[in-house]
Amino acid sequence: MSDAFTVLWTHDTCRALRKTGRVGERPPVAFSGVHSSLPAWSGARVGDEVYALHVNRCVVFVVSRMRVIDRERRDCCGTTPETWQDPAFPGHGDWSMLGGCGAAAVHVDATPVRFDTPIPGNLLAGLTWRNRRGQTRGLKYVVDGRLERSVSLQGFYRLTPESADELAKVVGNALRTVA
């Protein structure tokens, strides 16, 4: 059975996606990292889904849903860097804003990048995640359906199956309105 996770994309990442014209495109790759600015996707396996989230003015948006295809370096990634000055993944330069220091490629099948799919406030308050010990937690700082602080979203977290189903419905409804 596959799992679902969330990852928070920063304002800088989302600004770069807009500036480089990536809105409406499907990312072929995302990146896992060792630095806190780019959370490690260590728990994700092939077939798992990852919901990239963005917070803007206290509203949480689903930017893209990505299904993990593999975590291997492929020909599409380009040549392996020979020095620290060389780009890590020259074949994915168009999506470099998703990478960072010590990044590792994660190939994905993703929905198009968009910034108009909010998570409804009543759902936001009920979303839950579970850790490796099976303990669940919700979001902190949700007030009247708005997220006052994004600190509890920062990282790479496993959703409970119920919350994963709810986010899948939000994305599914958004995709139907586009088609």
PDB file of N, CA and C in Angstrom, residues 74-165:
ATOM      1  N   ARG A  74      19.147   9.220 -13.629  1.00  0.00           N
ATOM      2  CA  ARG A  74      18.911   8.694 -14.974  1.00  0.00           C
ATOM      3  C   ARG A  74      19.665   9.521 -15.996  1.00  0.00           C
ATOM      4  N   ASP A  75      19.609   9.075 -17.244  1.00  0.00           N
ATOM      5  CA  ASP A  75      20.220   9.828 -18.336  1.00  0.00           C
ATOM      6  C   ASP A  75      19.631  11.234 -18.442  1.00  0.00           C
ATOM      7  N   CYS A  76      18.332  11.373 -18.142  1.00  0.00           N
ATOM      8  CA  CYS A  76      17.681  12.679 -18.243  1.00  0.00           C
ATOM      9  C   CYS A  76      18.256  13.695 -17.264  1.00  0.00           C
ATOM     10  N   CYS A  77      18.942  13.226 -16.228  1.00  0.00           N
ATOM     11  CA  CYS A  77      19.514  14.116 -15.222  1.00  0.00           C
ATOM     12  C   CYS A  77      20.761  14.840 -15.728  1.00  0.00           C
ATOM     13  N   GLY A  78      21.350  14.339 -16.805  1.00  0.00           N
ATOM     14  CA  GLY A  78      22.576  14.944 -17.320  1.00  0.00           C
ATOM     15  C   GLY A  78      23.801  14.320 -16.686  1.00  0.00           C
ATOM     16  N   THR A  79      24.938  14.849 -17.049  1.00  0.00           N
ATOM     17  CA  THR A  79      26.198  14.287 -16.567  1.00  0.00           C
ATOM     18  C   THR A  79      26.382  14.558 -15.078  1.00  0.00           C
ATOM     19  N   THR A  80      27.030  13.620 -14.425  1.00  0.00           N
ATOM     20  CA  THR A  80      27.340  13.766 -13.010  1.00  0.00           C
ATOM     21  C   THR A  80      28.388  14.868 -12.859  1.00  0.00           C
ATOM     22  N   PRO A  81      28.200  15.776 -11.913  1.00  0.00           N
ATOM     23  CA  PRO A  81      29.163  16.870 -11.762  1.00  0.00           C
ATOM     24  C   PRO A  81      30.551  16.349 -11.383  1.00  0.00           C
ATOM     25  N   GLU A  82      31.561  17.007 -11.943  1.00  0.00           N
ATOM     26  CA  GLU A  82      32.937  16.638 -11.620  1.00  0.00           C
ATOM     27  C   GLU A  82      33.509  17.515 -10.519  1.00  0.00           C
ATOM     28  N   THR A  83      32.988  18.734 -10.393  1.00  0.00           N
ATOM     29  CA  THR A  83      33.427  19.637  -9.333  1.00  0.00           C
ATOM     30  C   THR A  83      32.195  20.205  -8.644  1.00  0.00           C
ATOM     31  N   TRP A  84      32.378  20.832  -7.530  1.00  0.00           N
ATOM     32  CA  TRP A  84      31.253  21.418  -6.790  1.00  0.00           C
ATOM     33  C   TRP A  84      30.640  22.585  -7.541  1.00  0.00           C
ATOM     34  N   GLN A  85      31.368  23.146  -8.510  1.00  0.00           N
ATOM     35  CA  GLN A  85      30.858  24.284  -9.273  1.00  0.00           C
ATOM     36  C   GLN A  85      29.932  23.856 -10.407  1.00  0.00           C
ATOM     37  N   ASP A  86      29.989  22.584 -10.784  1.00  0.00           N
ATOM     38  CA  ASP A  86      29.145  22.083 -11.873  1.00  0.00           C
ATOM     39  C   ASP A  86      27.712  21.912 -11.374  1.00  0.00           C
ATOM     40  N   PRO A  87      26.733  22.137 -12.260  1.00  0.00           N
ATOM     41  CA  PRO A  87      25.343  21.912 -11.841  1.00  0.00           C
ATOM     42  C   PRO A  87      25.116  20.430 -11.510  1.00  0.00           C
ATOM     43  N   ALA A  88      24.364  20.191 -10.464  1.00  0.00           N
ATOM     44  CA  ALA A  88      24.135  18.819 -10.007  1.00  0.00           C
ATOM     45  C   ALA A  88      23.305  18.007 -10.993  1.00  0.00           C
ATOM     46  N   PHE A  89      22.305  18.639 -11.614  1.00  0.00           N
ATOM     47  CA  PHE A  89      21.403  17.944 -12.527  1.00  0.00           C
ATOM     48  C   PHE A  89      21.148  18.812 -13.752  1.00  0.00           C
ATOM     49  N   PRO A  90      22.146  18.937 -14.651  1.00  0.00           N
ATOM     50  CA  PRO A  90      21.985  19.844 -15.792  1.00  0.00           C
ATOM     51  C   PRO A  90      20.811  19.480 -16.698  1.00  0.00           C
ATOM     52  N   GLY A  91      20.420  18.234 -16.724  1.00  0.00           N
ATOM     53  CA  GLY A  91      19.274  17.827 -17.536  1.00  0.00           C
ATOM     54  C   GLY A  91      17.940  18.309 -16.996  1.00  0.00           C
ATOM     55  N   HIS A  92      17.930  18.736 -15.752  1.00  0.00           N
ATOM     56  CA  HIS A  92      16.699  19.233 -15.126  1.00  0.00           C
ATOM     57  C   HIS A  92      16.838  20.702 -14.737  1.00  0.00           C
ATOM     58  N   GLY A  93      17.646  21.435 -15.509  1.00  0.00           N
ATOM     59  CA  GLY A  93      17.882  22.842 -15.223  1.00  0.00           C
ATOM     60  C   GLY A  93      16.612  23.673 -15.172  1.00  0.00           C
ATOM     61  N   ASP A  94      15.604  23.290 -15.994  1.00  0.00           N
ATOM     62  CA  ASP A  94      14.338  24.027 -15.994  1.00  0.00           C
ATOM     63  C   ASP A  94      13.614  23.938 -14.653  1.00  0.00           C
ATOM     64  N   TRP A  95      13.956  22.941 -13.860  1.00  0.00           N
ATOM     65  CA  TRP A  95      13.295  22.725 -12.578  1.00  0.00           C
ATOM     66  C   TRP A  95      14.264  22.882 -11.404  1.00  0.00           C
ATOM     67  N   SER A  96      15.368  23.575 -11.631  1.00  0.00           N
ATOM     68  CA  SER A  96      16.394  23.705 -10.601  1.00  0.00           C
ATOM     69  C   SER A  96      15.894  24.418  -9.344  1.00  0.00           C
ATOM     70  N   MET A  97      14.844  25.226  -9.475  1.00  0.00           N
ATOM     71  CA  MET A  97      14.314  25.929  -8.303  1.00  0.00           C
ATOM     72  C   MET A  97      13.752  24.950  -7.266  1.00  0.00           C
ATOM     73  N   LEU A  98      13.511  23.716  -7.667  1.00  0.00           N
ATOM     74  CA  LEU A  98      13.013  22.716  -6.722  1.00  0.00           C
ATOM     75  C   LEU A  98      14.157  22.025  -5.985  1.00  0.00           C
ATOM     76  N   GLY A  99      15.398  22.282  -6.416  1.00  0.00           N
ATOM     77  CA  GLY A  99      16.567  21.652  -5.810  1.00  0.00           C
ATOM     78  C   GLY A  99      17.280  22.596  -4.875  1.00  0.00           C
ATOM     79  N   GLY A 100      18.447  22.177  -4.453  1.00  0.00           N
ATOM     80  CA  GLY A 100      19.239  23.000  -3.554  1.00  0.00           C
ATOM     81  C   GLY A 100      20.487  22.268  -3.139  1.00  0.00           C
ATOM     82  N   CYS A 101      21.061  22.719  -2.077  1.00  0.00           N
ATOM     83  CA  CYS A 101      22.313  22.174  -1.573  1.00  0.00           C
ATOM     84  C   CYS A 101      22.176  20.682  -1.248  1.00  0.00           C
ATOM     85  N   GLY A 102      23.029  19.873  -1.830  1.00  0.00           N
ATOM     86  CA  GLY A 102      23.025  18.439  -1.550  1.00  0.00           C
ATOM     87  C   GLY A 102      21.797  17.722  -2.055  1.00  0.00           C
ATOM     88  N   ALA A 103      21.176  18.233  -3.113  1.00  0.00           N
ATOM     89  CA  ALA A 103      19.922  17.662  -3.615  1.00  0.00           C
ATOM     90  C   ALA A 103      20.139  16.319  -4.300  1.00  0.00           C
ATOM     91  N   ALA A 104      19.126  15.482  -4.223  1.00  0.00           N
ATOM     92  CA  ALA A 104      19.082  14.212  -4.940  1.00  0.00           C
ATOM     93  C   ALA A 104      17.783  14.187  -5.739  1.00  0.00           C
ATOM     94  N   ALA A 105      17.866  13.745  -6.987  1.00  0.00           N
ATOM     95  CA  ALA A 105      16.683  13.737  -7.854  1.00  0.00           C
ATOM     96  C   ALA A 105      15.680  12.676  -7.422  1.00  0.00           C
ATOM     97  N   VAL A 106      14.415  13.046  -7.483  1.00  0.00           N
ATOM     98  CA  VAL A 106      13.303  12.123  -7.276  1.00  0.00           C
ATOM     99  C   VAL A 106      12.415  12.309  -8.500  1.00  0.00           C
ATOM    100  N   HIS A 107      12.372  11.307  -9.366  1.00  0.00           N
ATOM    101  CA  HIS A 107      11.546  11.417 -10.571  1.00  0.00           C
ATOM    102  C   HIS A 107      10.088  11.175 -10.194  1.00  0.00           C
ATOM    103  N   VAL A 108       9.223  12.022 -10.749  1.00  0.00           N
ATOM    104  CA  VAL A 108       7.819  12.004 -10.363  1.00  0.00           C
ATOM    105  C   VAL A 108       6.910  12.091 -11.583  1.00  0.00           C
ATOM    106  N   ASP A 109       5.701  11.620 -11.408  1.00  0.00           N
ATOM    107  CA  ASP A 109       4.600  11.854 -12.338  1.00  0.00           C
ATOM    108  C   ASP A 109       3.700  12.834 -11.589  1.00  0.00           C
ATOM    109  N   ALA A 110       3.626  14.057 -12.091  1.00  0.00           N
ATOM    110  CA  ALA A 110       2.996  15.127 -11.309  1.00  0.00           C
ATOM    111  C   ALA A 110       1.826  15.771 -12.028  1.00  0.00           C
ATOM    112  N   THR A 111       0.956  16.373 -11.236  1.00  0.00           N
ATOM    113  CA  THR A 111      -0.089  17.231 -11.793  1.00  0.00           C
ATOM    114  C   THR A 111       0.566  18.561 -12.146  1.00  0.00           C
ATOM    115  N   PRO A 112      -0.052  19.336 -13.021  1.00  0.00           N
ATOM    116  CA  PRO A 112       0.530  20.633 -13.368  1.00  0.00           C
ATOM    117  C   PRO A 112       0.662  21.551 -12.149  1.00  0.00           C
ATOM    118  N   VAL A 113       1.705  22.348 -12.152  1.00  0.00           N
ATOM    119  CA  VAL A 113       1.921  23.352 -11.108  1.00  0.00           C
ATOM    120  C   VAL A 113       0.819  24.398 -11.225  1.00  0.00           C
ATOM    121  N   ARG A 114       0.166  24.685 -10.100  1.00  0.00           N
ATOM    122  CA  ARG A 114      -0.867  25.717 -10.075  1.00  0.00           C
ATOM    123  C   ARG A 114      -0.952  26.305  -8.670  1.00  0.00           C
ATOM    124  N   PHE A 115      -1.471  27.507  -8.611  1.00  0.00           N
ATOM    125  CA  PHE A 115      -1.543  28.217  -7.344  1.00  0.00           C
ATOM    126  C   PHE A 115      -2.969  28.638  -7.012  1.00  0.00           C
ATOM    127  N   ASP A 116      -3.945  27.902  -7.545  1.00  0.00           N
ATOM    128  CA  ASP A 116      -5.349  28.260  -7.342  1.00  0.00           C
ATOM    129  C   ASP A 116      -6.168  27.115  -6.757  1.00  0.00           C
ATOM    130  N   THR A 117      -5.504  26.220  -6.024  1.00  0.00           N
ATOM    131  CA  THR A 117      -6.212  25.093  -5.413  1.00  0.00           C
ATOM    132  C   THR A 117      -6.063  25.173  -3.891  1.00  0.00           C
ATOM    133  N   PRO A 118      -6.914  25.963  -3.234  1.00  0.00           N
ATOM    134  CA  PRO A 118      -6.809  26.086  -1.776  1.00  0.00           C
ATOM    135  C   PRO A 118      -7.374  24.851  -1.077  1.00  0.00           C
ATOM    136  N   ILE A 119      -6.820  24.565   0.060  1.00  0.00           N
ATOM    137  CA  ILE A 119      -7.387  23.537   0.931  1.00  0.00           C
ATOM    138  C   ILE A 119      -8.450  24.249   1.760  1.00  0.00           C
ATOM    139  N   PRO A 120      -9.712  23.794   1.677  1.00  0.00           N
ATOM    140  CA  PRO A 120     -10.774  24.466   2.436  1.00  0.00           C
ATOM    141  C   PRO A 120     -10.445  24.529   3.930  1.00  0.00           C
ATOM    142  N   GLY A 121     -10.812  25.634   4.563  1.00  0.00           N
ATOM    143  CA  GLY A 121     -10.503  25.860   5.965  1.00  0.00           C
ATOM    144  C   GLY A 121     -10.994  24.770   6.895  1.00  0.00           C
ATOM    145  N   ASN A 122     -12.193  24.239   6.621  1.00  0.00           N
ATOM    146  CA  ASN A 122     -12.714  23.171   7.493  1.00  0.00           C
ATOM    147  C   ASN A 122     -11.890  21.896   7.347  1.00  0.00           C
ATOM    148  N   LEU A 123     -11.362  21.631   6.157  1.00  0.00           N
ATOM    149  CA  LEU A 123     -10.505  20.466   5.947  1.00  0.00           C
ATOM    150  C   LEU A 123      -9.131  20.702   6.565  1.00  0.00           C
ATOM    151  N   LEU A 124      -8.629  21.911   6.427  1.00  0.00           N
ATOM    152  CA  LEU A 124      -7.307  22.247   6.951  1.00  0.00           C
ATOM    153  C   LEU A 124      -7.217  21.941   8.444  1.00  0.00           C
ATOM    154  N   ALA A 125      -8.237  22.305   9.173  1.00  0.00           N
ATOM    155  CA  ALA A 125      -8.250  22.078  10.622  1.00  0.00           C
ATOM    156  C   ALA A 125      -8.274  20.598  10.975  1.00  0.00           C
ATOM    157  N   GLY A 126      -8.756  19.754  10.056  1.00  0.00           N
ATOM    158  CA  GLY A 126      -8.865  18.326  10.343  1.00  0.00           C
ATOM    159  C   GLY A 126      -7.762  17.462   9.764  1.00  0.00           C
ATOM    160  N   LEU A 127      -6.842  18.044   8.989  1.00  0.00           N
ATOM    161  CA  LEU A 127      -5.753  17.246   8.421  1.00  0.00           C
ATOM    162  C   LEU A 127      -4.874  16.682   9.529  1.00  0.00           C
ATOM    163  N   THR A 128      -4.443  15.434   9.337  1.00  0.00           N
ATOM    164  CA  THR A 128      -3.570  14.806  10.328  1.00  0.00           C
ATOM    165  C   THR A 128      -2.425  14.071   9.640  1.00  0.00           C
ATOM    166  N   TRP A 129      -1.317  14.002  10.359  1.00  0.00           N
ATOM    167  CA  TRP A 129      -0.119  13.316   9.912  1.00  0.00           C
ATOM    168  C   TRP A 129       0.245  12.301  10.974  1.00  0.00           C
ATOM    169  N   ARG A 130       0.995  11.260  10.564  1.00  0.00           N
ATOM    170  CA  ARG A 130       1.438  10.275  11.562  1.00  0.00           C
ATOM    171  C   ARG A 130       2.932  10.067  11.432  1.00  0.00           C
ATOM    172  N   ASN A 131       3.573   9.894  12.565  1.00  0.00           N
ATOM    173  CA  ASN A 131       5.013   9.667  12.544  1.00  0.00           C
ATOM    174  C   ASN A 131       5.315   8.174  12.488  1.00  0.00           C
ATOM    175  N   ARG A 132       6.573   7.830  12.525  1.00  0.00           N
ATOM    176  CA  ARG A 132       6.982   6.420  12.400  1.00  0.00           C
ATOM    177  C   ARG A 132       6.514   5.570  13.571  1.00  0.00           C
ATOM    178  N   ARG A 133       6.238   6.193  14.688  1.00  0.00           N
ATOM    179  CA  ARG A 133       5.752   5.455  15.862  1.00  0.00           C
ATOM    180  C   ARG A 133       4.236   5.317  15.864  1.00  0.00           C
ATOM    181  N   GLY A 134       3.603   5.848  14.821  1.00  0.00           N
ATOM    182  CA  GLY A 134       2.150   5.735  14.723  1.00  0.00           C
ATOM    183  C   GLY A 134       1.376   6.832  15.436  1.00  0.00           C
ATOM    184  N   GLN A 135       2.064   7.813  15.995  1.00  0.00           N
ATOM    185  CA  GLN A 135       1.398   8.922  16.670  1.00  0.00           C
ATOM    186  C   GLN A 135       0.909   9.916  15.629  1.00  0.00           C
ATOM    187  N   THR A 136      -0.289  10.444  15.840  1.00  0.00           N
ATOM    188  CA  THR A 136      -0.847  11.407  14.888  1.00  0.00           C
ATOM    189  C   THR A 136      -0.816  12.812  15.481  1.00  0.00           C
ATOM    190  N   ARG A 137      -0.800  13.780  14.566  1.00  0.00           N
ATOM    191  CA  ARG A 137      -0.846  15.181  14.969  1.00  0.00           C
ATOM    192  C   ARG A 137      -1.568  15.968  13.893  1.00  0.00           C
ATOM    193  N   GLY A 138      -2.125  17.084  14.298  1.00  0.00           N
ATOM    194  CA  GLY A 138      -2.758  17.999  13.359  1.00  0.00           C
ATOM    195  C   GLY A 138      -1.898  19.237  13.194  1.00  0.00           C
ATOM    196  N   LEU A 139      -2.432  20.185  12.462  1.00  0.00           N
ATOM    197  CA  LEU A 139      -1.732  21.455  12.279  1.00  0.00           C
ATOM    198  C   LEU A 139      -1.920  22.339  13.496  1.00  0.00           C
ATOM    199  N   LYS A 140      -0.884  23.039  13.843  1.00  0.00           N
ATOM    200  CA  LYS A 140      -0.990  24.064  14.874  1.00  0.00           C
ATOM    201  C   LYS A 140      -1.292  25.383  14.171  1.00  0.00           C
ATOM    202  N   TYR A 141      -1.813  26.302  14.909  1.00  0.00           N
ATOM    203  CA  TYR A 141      -2.023  27.674  14.449  1.00  0.00           C
ATOM    204  C   TYR A 141      -3.095  27.816  13.373  1.00  0.00           C
ATOM    205  N   VAL A 142      -4.087  26.925  13.353  1.00  0.00           N
ATOM    206  CA  VAL A 142      -5.220  27.095  12.444  1.00  0.00           C
ATOM    207  C   VAL A 142      -6.289  27.855  13.222  1.00  0.00           C
ATOM    208  N   VAL A 143      -6.629  29.042  12.708  1.00  0.00           N
ATOM    209  CA  VAL A 143      -7.625  29.893  13.359  1.00  0.00           C
ATOM    210  C   VAL A 143      -8.662  30.271  12.308  1.00  0.00           C
ATOM    211  N   ASP A 144      -9.913  29.894  12.563  1.00  0.00           N
ATOM    212  CA  ASP A 144     -11.010  30.196  11.639  1.00  0.00           C
ATOM    213  C   ASP A 144     -10.703  29.744  10.207  1.00  0.00           C
ATOM    214  N   GLY A 145     -10.129  28.547  10.084  1.00  0.00           N
ATOM    215  CA  GLY A 145      -9.859  27.972   8.766  1.00  0.00           C
ATOM    216  C   GLY A 145      -8.660  28.561   8.040  1.00  0.00           C
ATOM    217  N   ARG A 146      -7.876  29.356   8.759  1.00  0.00           N
ATOM    218  CA  ARG A 146      -6.688  29.983   8.151  1.00  0.00           C
ATOM    219  C   ARG A 146      -5.453  29.583   8.950  1.00  0.00           C
ATOM    220  N   LEU A 147      -4.344  29.390   8.270  1.00  0.00           N
ATOM    221  CA  LEU A 147      -3.107  28.984   8.925  1.00  0.00           C
ATOM    222  C   LEU A 147      -2.299  30.228   9.290  1.00  0.00           C
ATOM    223  N   GLU A 148      -2.253  30.525  10.583  1.00  0.00           N
ATOM    224  CA  GLU A 148      -1.579  31.727  11.062  1.00  0.00           C
ATOM    225  C   GLU A 148      -0.056  31.623  10.956  1.00  0.00           C
ATOM    226  N   ARG A 149       0.482  30.421  11.142  1.00  0.00           N
ATOM    227  CA  ARG A 149       1.923  30.170  11.038  1.00  0.00           C
ATOM    228  C   ARG A 149       2.135  28.835  10.329  1.00  0.00           C
ATOM    229  N   SER A 150       3.128  28.788   9.464  1.00  0.00           N
ATOM    230  CA  SER A 150       3.336  27.573   8.660  1.00  0.00           C
ATOM    231  C   SER A 150       4.353  26.607   9.251  1.00  0.00           C
ATOM    232  N   VAL A 151       4.846  26.877  10.445  1.00  0.00           N
ATOM    233  CA  VAL A 151       5.924  26.080  11.013  1.00  0.00           C
ATOM    234  C   VAL A 151       5.582  24.582  11.091  1.00  0.00           C
ATOM    235  N   SER A 152       4.347  24.213  11.353  1.00  0.00           N
ATOM    236  CA  SER A 152       4.015  22.792  11.481  1.00  0.00           C
ATOM    237  C   SER A 152       3.862  22.095  10.125  1.00  0.00           C
ATOM    238  N   LEU A 153       3.985  22.861   9.024  1.00  0.00           N
ATOM    239  CA  LEU A 153       3.996  22.265   7.679  1.00  0.00           C
ATOM    240  C   LEU A 153       5.407  22.130   7.122  1.00  0.00           C
ATOM    241  N   GLN A 154       6.370  22.792   7.746  1.00  0.00           N
ATOM    242  CA  GLN A 154       7.734  22.806   7.233  1.00  0.00           C
ATOM    243  C   GLN A 154       8.395  21.461   7.465  1.00  0.00           C
ATOM    244  N   GLY A 155       8.691  20.771   6.382  1.00  0.00           N
ATOM    245  CA  GLY A 155       9.302  19.452   6.460  1.00  0.00           C
ATOM    246  C   GLY A 155       8.635  18.513   5.477  1.00  0.00           C
ATOM    247  N   PHE A 156       8.884  17.250   5.663  1.00  0.00           N
ATOM    248  CA  PHE A 156       8.344  16.195   4.812  1.00  0.00           C
ATOM    249  C   PHE A 156       7.627  15.221   5.732  1.00  0.00           C
ATOM    250  N   TYR A 157       6.280  15.223   5.687  1.00  0.00           N
ATOM    251  CA  TYR A 157       5.507  14.478   6.672  1.00  0.00           C
ATOM    252  C   TYR A 157       4.516  13.526   6.022  1.00  0.00           C
ATOM    253  N   ARG A 158       4.348  12.369   6.665  1.00  0.00           N
ATOM    254  CA  ARG A 158       3.423  11.325   6.201  1.00  0.00           C
ATOM    255  C   ARG A 158       2.006  11.646   6.663  1.00  0.00           C
ATOM    256  N   LEU A 159       1.096  11.703   5.701  1.00  0.00           N
ATOM    257  CA  LEU A 159      -0.315  11.929   6.015  1.00  0.00           C
ATOM    258  C   LEU A 159      -0.967  10.658   6.534  1.00  0.00           C
ATOM    259  N   THR A 160      -2.007  10.806   7.335  1.00  0.00           N
ATOM    260  CA  THR A 160      -2.826   9.643   7.666  1.00  0.00           C
ATOM    261  C   THR A 160      -3.615   9.285   6.402  1.00  0.00           C
ATOM    262  N   PRO A 161      -4.039   8.034   6.247  1.00  0.00           N
ATOM    263  CA  PRO A 161      -4.802   7.657   5.051  1.00  0.00           C
ATOM    264  C   PRO A 161      -6.050   8.505   4.835  1.00  0.00           C
ATOM    265  N   GLU A 162      -6.725   8.873   5.904  1.00  0.00           N
ATOM    266  CA  GLU A 162      -7.942   9.679   5.781  1.00  0.00           C
ATOM    267  C   GLU A 162      -7.624  11.069   5.215  1.00  0.00           C
ATOM    268  N   SER A 163      -6.564  11.685   5.709  1.00  0.00           N
ATOM    269  CA  SER A 163      -6.173  13.004   5.214  1.00  0.00           C
ATOM    270  C   SER A 163      -5.668  12.923   3.778  1.00  0.00           C
ATOM    271  N   ALA A 164      -4.964  11.847   3.448  1.00  0.00           N
ATOM    272  CA  ALA A 164      -4.511  11.652   2.069  1.00  0.00           C
ATOM    273  C   ALA A 164      -5.710  11.561   1.132  1.00  0.00           C
ATOM    274  N   ASP A 165      -6.753  10.852   1.545  1.00  0.00           N
ATOM    275  CA  ASP A 165      -7.975  10.750   0.733  1.00  0.00           C
ATOM    276  C   ASP A 165      -8.625  12.117   0.541  1.00  0.00           C
TER     277      ASP A 165
END
